[in-house]
Short mmCIF file of C-alpha atoms in Angstrom, two decimals:
data_model
loop_
_atom_site.label_atom_id
_atom_site.label_comp_id
_atom_site.label_asym_id
_atom_site.label_seq_id
_atom_site.Cartn_x
_atom_site.Cartn_y
_atom_site.Cartn_z
CA UNK A 7 -8.70 -9.40 37.29
CA UNK A 8 -7.37 -10.87 34.05
CA UNK A 9 -5.11 -8.89 31.79
CA UNK A 10 -6.59 -9.11 28.25
CA UNK A 11 -3.15 -8.64 26.72
CA UNK A 12 -1.98 -11.91 28.30
CA UNK A 13 -3.04 -14.58 25.86
CA UNK A 14 -2.80 -18.21 26.80
CA UNK A 15 -2.97 -20.92 24.20
CA UNK A 16 -6.01 -23.11 24.68
CA UNK A 17 -5.72 -26.77 23.79
CA UNK A 18 -8.21 -26.44 20.97
CA UNK A 19 -5.96 -23.87 19.27
CA UNK A 20 -3.47 -26.60 18.44
CA UNK A 21 -5.99 -29.09 17.02
CA UNK A 22 -5.75 -29.81 13.29
CA UNK A 23 -9.40 -28.86 12.73
CA UNK A 24 -8.88 -25.43 14.30
CA UNK A 25 -5.63 -24.85 12.42
CA UNK A 26 -7.19 -25.91 9.10
CA UNK A 27 -10.16 -23.60 9.67
CA UNK A 28 -7.99 -20.61 10.55
CA UNK A 29 -5.74 -21.19 7.55
CA UNK A 30 -8.77 -21.68 5.29
CA UNK A 31 -10.07 -18.30 6.46
CA UNK A 32 -6.75 -16.65 5.58
CA UNK A 33 -6.62 -18.44 2.21
CA UNK A 34 -10.17 -17.38 1.36
CA UNK A 35 -9.43 -13.75 2.25
CA UNK A 36 -6.19 -13.67 0.26
CA UNK A 37 -7.78 -15.23 -2.82
CA UNK A 38 -10.82 -12.93 -2.64
CA UNK A 39 -8.60 -9.85 -2.29
CA UNK A 40 -6.35 -10.99 -5.13
CA UNK A 41 -9.23 -11.67 -7.51
CA UNK A 42 -10.93 -8.42 -6.51
CA UNK A 43 -7.79 -6.54 -7.56
CA UNK A 44 -8.45 -7.72 -11.15
CA UNK A 45 -12.24 -7.21 -10.96
CA UNK A 46 -13.13 -10.85 -10.43
CA UNK A 47 -14.44 -13.38 -7.97
CA UNK A 48 -13.60 -17.01 -7.34
CA UNK A 49 -16.64 -18.17 -9.32
CA UNK A 50 -15.37 -16.21 -12.32
CA UNK A 51 -12.04 -18.00 -12.17
CA UNK A 52 -13.63 -21.42 -11.77
CA UNK A 53 -16.03 -20.93 -14.67
CA UNK A 54 -13.41 -19.50 -17.03
CA UNK A 55 -10.98 -22.30 -16.14
CA UNK A 56 -13.60 -25.01 -16.73
CA UNK A 57 -14.54 -23.48 -20.08
CA UNK A 58 -10.91 -23.44 -21.17
CA UNK A 59 -10.35 -27.01 -20.00
CA UNK A 60 -13.59 -28.59 -21.21
CA UNK A 61 -14.84 -26.28 -23.94
CA UNK A 62 -18.32 -24.83 -24.50
CA UNK A 63 -21.11 -26.36 -22.45
CA UNK A 64 -24.57 -25.78 -21.04
CA UNK A 65 -24.93 -23.89 -17.78
CA UNK A 66 -25.99 -27.12 -16.05
CA UNK A 67 -22.89 -28.98 -17.25
CA UNK A 68 -20.67 -26.07 -16.26
CA UNK A 69 -22.24 -26.06 -12.81
CA UNK A 70 -21.45 -29.75 -12.34
CA UNK A 71 -17.89 -29.38 -13.62
CA UNK A 72 -17.08 -26.25 -11.62
CA UNK A 73 -18.99 -27.04 -8.42
CA UNK A 74 -20.92 -23.78 -8.79
CA UNK A 75 -24.50 -24.22 -7.58
CA UNK A 76 -27.20 -23.65 -10.19
CA UNK A 77 -28.55 -20.70 -8.18
CA UNK A 78 -25.17 -18.94 -8.53
CA UNK A 79 -24.43 -20.06 -12.10
CA UNK A 80 -26.88 -17.70 -13.85
CA UNK A 81 -25.52 -14.65 -12.02
CA UNK A 82 -21.93 -15.71 -12.71
CA UNK A 83 -22.59 -16.24 -16.43
CA UNK A 84 -24.45 -12.91 -16.60
CA UNK A 85 -21.54 -11.08 -14.97
CA UNK A 86 -19.02 -12.63 -17.35
CA UNK A 87 -21.26 -12.13 -20.42
CA UNK A 88 -21.77 -8.46 -19.52
CA UNK A 89 -17.98 -8.05 -19.62
CA UNK A 90 -17.77 -10.09 -22.87
CA UNK A 91 -15.63 -12.74 -21.21
CA UNK A 92 -18.07 -15.49 -22.23
CA UNK A 93 -20.65 -15.83 -24.97
CA UNK A 94 -24.10 -17.32 -24.68
CA UNK A 95 -25.68 -19.02 -27.72
CA UNK A 96 -28.74 -21.18 -28.17
CA UNK A 97 -27.96 -24.89 -28.22
CA UNK A 98 -28.82 -26.09 -31.76
CA UNK A 99 -29.83 -29.52 -30.41
CA UNK A 100 -32.08 -28.07 -27.68
CA UNK A 101 -33.19 -24.49 -28.21
CA UNK A 102 -34.41 -24.26 -24.60
CA UNK A 103 -30.87 -24.08 -23.25
CA UNK A 104 -27.79 -21.96 -23.80
CA UNK A 105 -24.26 -23.03 -24.59
CA UNK A 106 -21.62 -20.93 -22.89
CA UNK A 107 -18.21 -20.46 -24.50
CA UNK A 108 -15.03 -18.62 -23.64
CA UNK A 109 -14.10 -15.48 -25.59
CA UNK A 110 -10.63 -14.19 -26.40
CA UNK A 111 -11.13 -11.53 -23.72
CA UNK A 112 -12.17 -14.31 -21.32
CA UNK A 113 -8.94 -16.18 -22.02
CA UNK A 114 -6.93 -13.01 -21.31
CA UNK A 115 -8.82 -12.52 -18.03
CA UNK A 116 -8.18 -16.15 -17.11
CA UNK A 117 -4.43 -15.58 -17.57
CA UNK A 118 -4.63 -12.54 -15.24
CA UNK A 119 -6.54 -14.60 -12.68
CA UNK A 120 -4.01 -17.43 -12.87
CA UNK A 121 -1.19 -14.95 -12.34
CA UNK A 122 -3.02 -13.43 -9.37
CA UNK A 123 -3.74 -16.88 -7.92
CA UNK A 124 -0.05 -17.79 -8.17
CA UNK A 125 0.84 -14.62 -6.25
CA UNK A 126 -1.76 -15.49 -3.63
CA UNK A 127 -0.33 -18.99 -3.23
CA UNK A 128 3.11 -17.47 -2.72
CA UNK A 129 1.78 -15.13 -0.04
CA UNK A 130 -0.20 -17.86 1.70
CA UNK A 131 2.63 -20.38 1.72
CA UNK A 132 5.51 -17.93 2.22
CA UNK A 133 6.94 -19.58 5.36
CA UNK A 134 7.15 -23.02 3.71
CA UNK A 135 9.92 -24.41 1.53
CA UNK A 136 9.03 -25.81 -1.92
CA UNK A 137 9.23 -29.34 -0.49
CA UNK A 138 6.97 -28.43 2.42
CA UNK A 139 4.46 -26.86 0.05
CA UNK A 140 4.38 -30.00 -2.05
CA UNK A 141 3.96 -32.20 1.02
CA UNK A 142 1.20 -29.97 2.43
CA UNK A 143 -0.66 -30.14 -0.88
CA UNK A 144 -0.31 -33.93 -0.94
CA UNK A 145 -1.62 -34.25 2.62
CA UNK A 146 -4.54 -31.88 2.06
CA UNK A 147 -5.45 -33.73 -1.16
CA UNK A 148 -5.38 -37.03 0.68
CA UNK A 149 -7.66 -35.68 3.42
CA UNK A 150 -10.09 -34.24 0.89
CA UNK A 151 -10.18 -37.46 -1.15
CA UNK A 152 -10.82 -39.48 2.00
CA UNK A 153 -13.69 -37.30 3.17
CA UNK A 154 -15.22 -37.04 -0.30
CA UNK A 155 -15.28 -40.83 -0.54
CA UNK A 156 -16.72 -41.17 2.97
CA UNK A 157 -19.57 -38.79 2.31
CA UNK A 158 -20.08 -39.79 -1.33
CA UNK A 159 -19.60 -36.10 -2.09
CA UNK A 160 -18.48 -35.13 -5.56
CA UNK A 161 -14.85 -34.19 -5.67
CA UNK A 162 -14.29 -30.44 -5.63
CA UNK A 163 -12.52 -29.06 -8.69
CA UNK A 164 -8.90 -28.21 -8.03
#
């Protein structure tokens, strides 16, 4: 009879795909917990960051820039508008669509989210030196660029 406390390392547990997946799971959990602590979600951060970087835009344009699917964009904008972190106004050139813009409160929330994300990165990468962190980021970026080109997928916002 096997002893469940005796764990052997299977070959697949040392494959890069397995290690990337396991680390991605930890990263996702840490980021979600960190954002939750400031009453936010990842989509909130992405949308606020895109608005700050690119300025006011339609929901469709924001979806393309942030990588947020159109089916999630309306709910995300509604959540942020309810908290007065973004404003919705009719587009003067096309009254059928809204232009979304960042509010002062939205900018303050974005700063909190950036601070929280920095803490999360520290926690996630704690065992690595600054040089190792930089190298890991370079390697992961290279992998992502390669696979985005191979699949003709749009590059994910960073």
